[in-house]
GROMACS .gro file of C-alpha atoms in nm:
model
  136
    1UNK     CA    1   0.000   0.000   0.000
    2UNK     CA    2   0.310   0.237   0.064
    3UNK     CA    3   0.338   0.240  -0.282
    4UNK     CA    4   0.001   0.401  -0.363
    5UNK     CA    5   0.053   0.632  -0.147
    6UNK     CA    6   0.360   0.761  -0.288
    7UNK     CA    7   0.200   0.727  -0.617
    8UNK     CA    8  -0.085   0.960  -0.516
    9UNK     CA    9   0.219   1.219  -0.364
   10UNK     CA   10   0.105   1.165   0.018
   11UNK     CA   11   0.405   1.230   0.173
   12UNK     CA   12   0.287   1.215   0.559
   13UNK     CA   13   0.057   0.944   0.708
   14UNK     CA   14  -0.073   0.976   1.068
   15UNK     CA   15  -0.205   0.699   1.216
   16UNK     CA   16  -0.447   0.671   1.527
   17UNK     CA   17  -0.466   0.283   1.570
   18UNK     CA   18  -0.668   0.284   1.912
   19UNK     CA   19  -0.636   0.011   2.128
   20UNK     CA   20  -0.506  -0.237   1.857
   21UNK     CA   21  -0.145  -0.321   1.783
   22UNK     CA   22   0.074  -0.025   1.701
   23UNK     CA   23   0.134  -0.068   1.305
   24UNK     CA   24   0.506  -0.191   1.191
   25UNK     CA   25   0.549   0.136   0.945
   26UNK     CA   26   0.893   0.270   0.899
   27UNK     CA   27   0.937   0.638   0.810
   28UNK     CA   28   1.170   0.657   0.421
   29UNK     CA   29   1.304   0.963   0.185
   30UNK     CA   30   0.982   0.985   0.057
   31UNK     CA   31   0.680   0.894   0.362
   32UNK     CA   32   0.659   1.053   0.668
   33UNK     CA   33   0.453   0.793   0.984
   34UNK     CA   34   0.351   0.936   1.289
   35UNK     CA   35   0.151   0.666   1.491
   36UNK     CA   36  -0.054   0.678   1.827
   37UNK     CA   37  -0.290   0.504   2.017
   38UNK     CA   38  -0.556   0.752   2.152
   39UNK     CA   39  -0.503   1.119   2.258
   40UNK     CA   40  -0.770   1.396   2.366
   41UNK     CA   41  -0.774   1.605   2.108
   42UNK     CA   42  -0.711   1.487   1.719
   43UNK     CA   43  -0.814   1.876   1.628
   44UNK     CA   44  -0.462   1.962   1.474
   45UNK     CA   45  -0.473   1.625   1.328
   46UNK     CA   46  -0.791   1.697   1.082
   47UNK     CA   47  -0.667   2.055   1.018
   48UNK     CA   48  -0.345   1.960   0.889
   49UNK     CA   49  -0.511   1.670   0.665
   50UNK     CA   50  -0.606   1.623   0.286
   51UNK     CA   51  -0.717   1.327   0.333
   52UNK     CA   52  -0.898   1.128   0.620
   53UNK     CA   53  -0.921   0.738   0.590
   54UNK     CA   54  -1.192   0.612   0.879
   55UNK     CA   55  -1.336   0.374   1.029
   56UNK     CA   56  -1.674   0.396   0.967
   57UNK     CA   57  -1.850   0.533   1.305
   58UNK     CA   58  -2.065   0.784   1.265
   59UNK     CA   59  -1.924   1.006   1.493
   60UNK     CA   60  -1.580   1.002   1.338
   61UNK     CA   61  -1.682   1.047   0.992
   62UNK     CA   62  -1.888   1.368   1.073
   63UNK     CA   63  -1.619   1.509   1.227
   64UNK     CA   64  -1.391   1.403   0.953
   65UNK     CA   65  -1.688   1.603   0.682
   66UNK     CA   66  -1.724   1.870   0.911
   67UNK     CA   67  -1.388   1.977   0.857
   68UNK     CA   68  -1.464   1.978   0.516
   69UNK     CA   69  -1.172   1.722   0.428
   70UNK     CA   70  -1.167   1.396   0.162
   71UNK     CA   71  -1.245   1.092   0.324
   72UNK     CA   72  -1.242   0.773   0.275
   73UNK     CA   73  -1.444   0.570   0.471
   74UNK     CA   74  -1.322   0.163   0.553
   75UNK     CA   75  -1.621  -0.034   0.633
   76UNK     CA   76  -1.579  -0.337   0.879
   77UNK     CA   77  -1.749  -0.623   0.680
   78UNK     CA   78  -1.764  -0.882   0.927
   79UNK     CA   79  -1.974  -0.707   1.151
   80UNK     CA   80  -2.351  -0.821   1.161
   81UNK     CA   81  -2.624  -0.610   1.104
   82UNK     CA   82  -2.439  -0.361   0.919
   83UNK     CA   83  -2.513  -0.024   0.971
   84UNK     CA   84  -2.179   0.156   0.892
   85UNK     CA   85  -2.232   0.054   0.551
   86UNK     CA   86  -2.531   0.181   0.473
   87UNK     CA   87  -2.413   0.524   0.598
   88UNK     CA   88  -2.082   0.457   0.419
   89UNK     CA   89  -2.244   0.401   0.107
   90UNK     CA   90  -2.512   0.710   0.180
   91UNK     CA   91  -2.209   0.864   0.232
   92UNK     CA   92  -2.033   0.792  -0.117
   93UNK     CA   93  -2.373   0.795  -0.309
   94UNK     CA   94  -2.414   1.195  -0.227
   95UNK     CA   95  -2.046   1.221  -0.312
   96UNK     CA   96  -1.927   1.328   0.049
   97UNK     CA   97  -1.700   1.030   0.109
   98UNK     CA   98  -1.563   0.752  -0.080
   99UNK     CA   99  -1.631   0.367   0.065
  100UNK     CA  100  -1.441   0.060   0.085
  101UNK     CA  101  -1.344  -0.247   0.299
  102UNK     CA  102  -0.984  -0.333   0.435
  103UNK     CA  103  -0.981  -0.537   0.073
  104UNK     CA  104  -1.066  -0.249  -0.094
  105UNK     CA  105  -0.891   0.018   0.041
  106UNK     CA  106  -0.577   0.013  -0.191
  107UNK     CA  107  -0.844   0.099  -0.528
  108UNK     CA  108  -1.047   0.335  -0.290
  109UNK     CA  109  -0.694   0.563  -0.249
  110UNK     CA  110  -0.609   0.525  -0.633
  111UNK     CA  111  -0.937   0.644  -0.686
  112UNK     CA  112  -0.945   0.972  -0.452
  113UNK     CA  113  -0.755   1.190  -0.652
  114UNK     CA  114  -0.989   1.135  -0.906
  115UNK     CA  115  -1.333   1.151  -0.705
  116UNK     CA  116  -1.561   1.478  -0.713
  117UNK     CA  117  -1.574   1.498  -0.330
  118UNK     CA  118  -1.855   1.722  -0.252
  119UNK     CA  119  -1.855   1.960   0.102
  120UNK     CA  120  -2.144   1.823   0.339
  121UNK     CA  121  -2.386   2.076   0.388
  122UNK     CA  122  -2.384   2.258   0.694
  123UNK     CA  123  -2.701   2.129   0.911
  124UNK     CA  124  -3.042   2.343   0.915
  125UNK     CA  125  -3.074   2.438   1.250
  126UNK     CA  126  -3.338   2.695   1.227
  127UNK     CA  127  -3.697   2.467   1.222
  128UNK     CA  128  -3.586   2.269   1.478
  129UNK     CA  129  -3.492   2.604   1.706
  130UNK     CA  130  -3.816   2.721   1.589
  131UNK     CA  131  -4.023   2.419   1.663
  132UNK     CA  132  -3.879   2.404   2.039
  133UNK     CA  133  -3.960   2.795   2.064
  134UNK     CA  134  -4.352   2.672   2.021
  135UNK     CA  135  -4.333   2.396   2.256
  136UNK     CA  136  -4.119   2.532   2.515
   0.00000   0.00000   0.00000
């Protein structure tokens, strides 16, 4: 995979792998890897980013589109009941993320530079404000 991403010119990879195994990635001449398990605040993290690859929680990917960044989204396939998927693929089929397994991840980064990511619109506040206003 280090190879695509030199072929797509990502220079710098940061990596938050959680409370799995710290990844075996060596820094070279032409990639940059910064890895870490979890840390407070991943703020500086997003606003240096092009690109965001994600697991697929919800909570991570809106953060992810709320700083109006590319993302690719990597789907866990072997869980049951599915729904990261079918917001994965919502997702991709409005054009705000592109989708993809662990298999699939390698095509899903060839394909990024290439894909017409579109900015998720900003949420519409107002009726719900308003509706609260008559009830409260």
């Amino acid at each position: 995979m280090v190879w695509v991403l030199k072929e797509e010119k990502i220079s710098k990879i940061i990596i938050q792998y959680g409370r799995g195994k710290k990844p075996n990635l060596a820094n070279s001449s032409e990639l940059e890897v910064e890895t870490y398990s979890l840390k407070e605040d991943i703020t500086d993290d997003f606003r240096c980013s092009d690109l965001v690859i994600s697991h697929a929680g919800a909570g991570s990917c809106l953060e992810a589109l709320e700083w109006k960044k590319r993302l690719i989204i990597v789907v866990n396939n072997q869980l049951m009941g599915n729904h990261q998927m079918e917001l994965a693929k919502k997702l991709q089929a409005n054009h705000n993320a592109l989708c993809c397994t662990p298999n699939t991840l390698t095509e899903a980064l060839k394909s990024a530079s290439s894909f017409k990511f579109r900015v998720l619109d900003s949420p519409q506040t107002s009726n719900f404000v308003k509706f609260l206003d008559s009830v409260v």
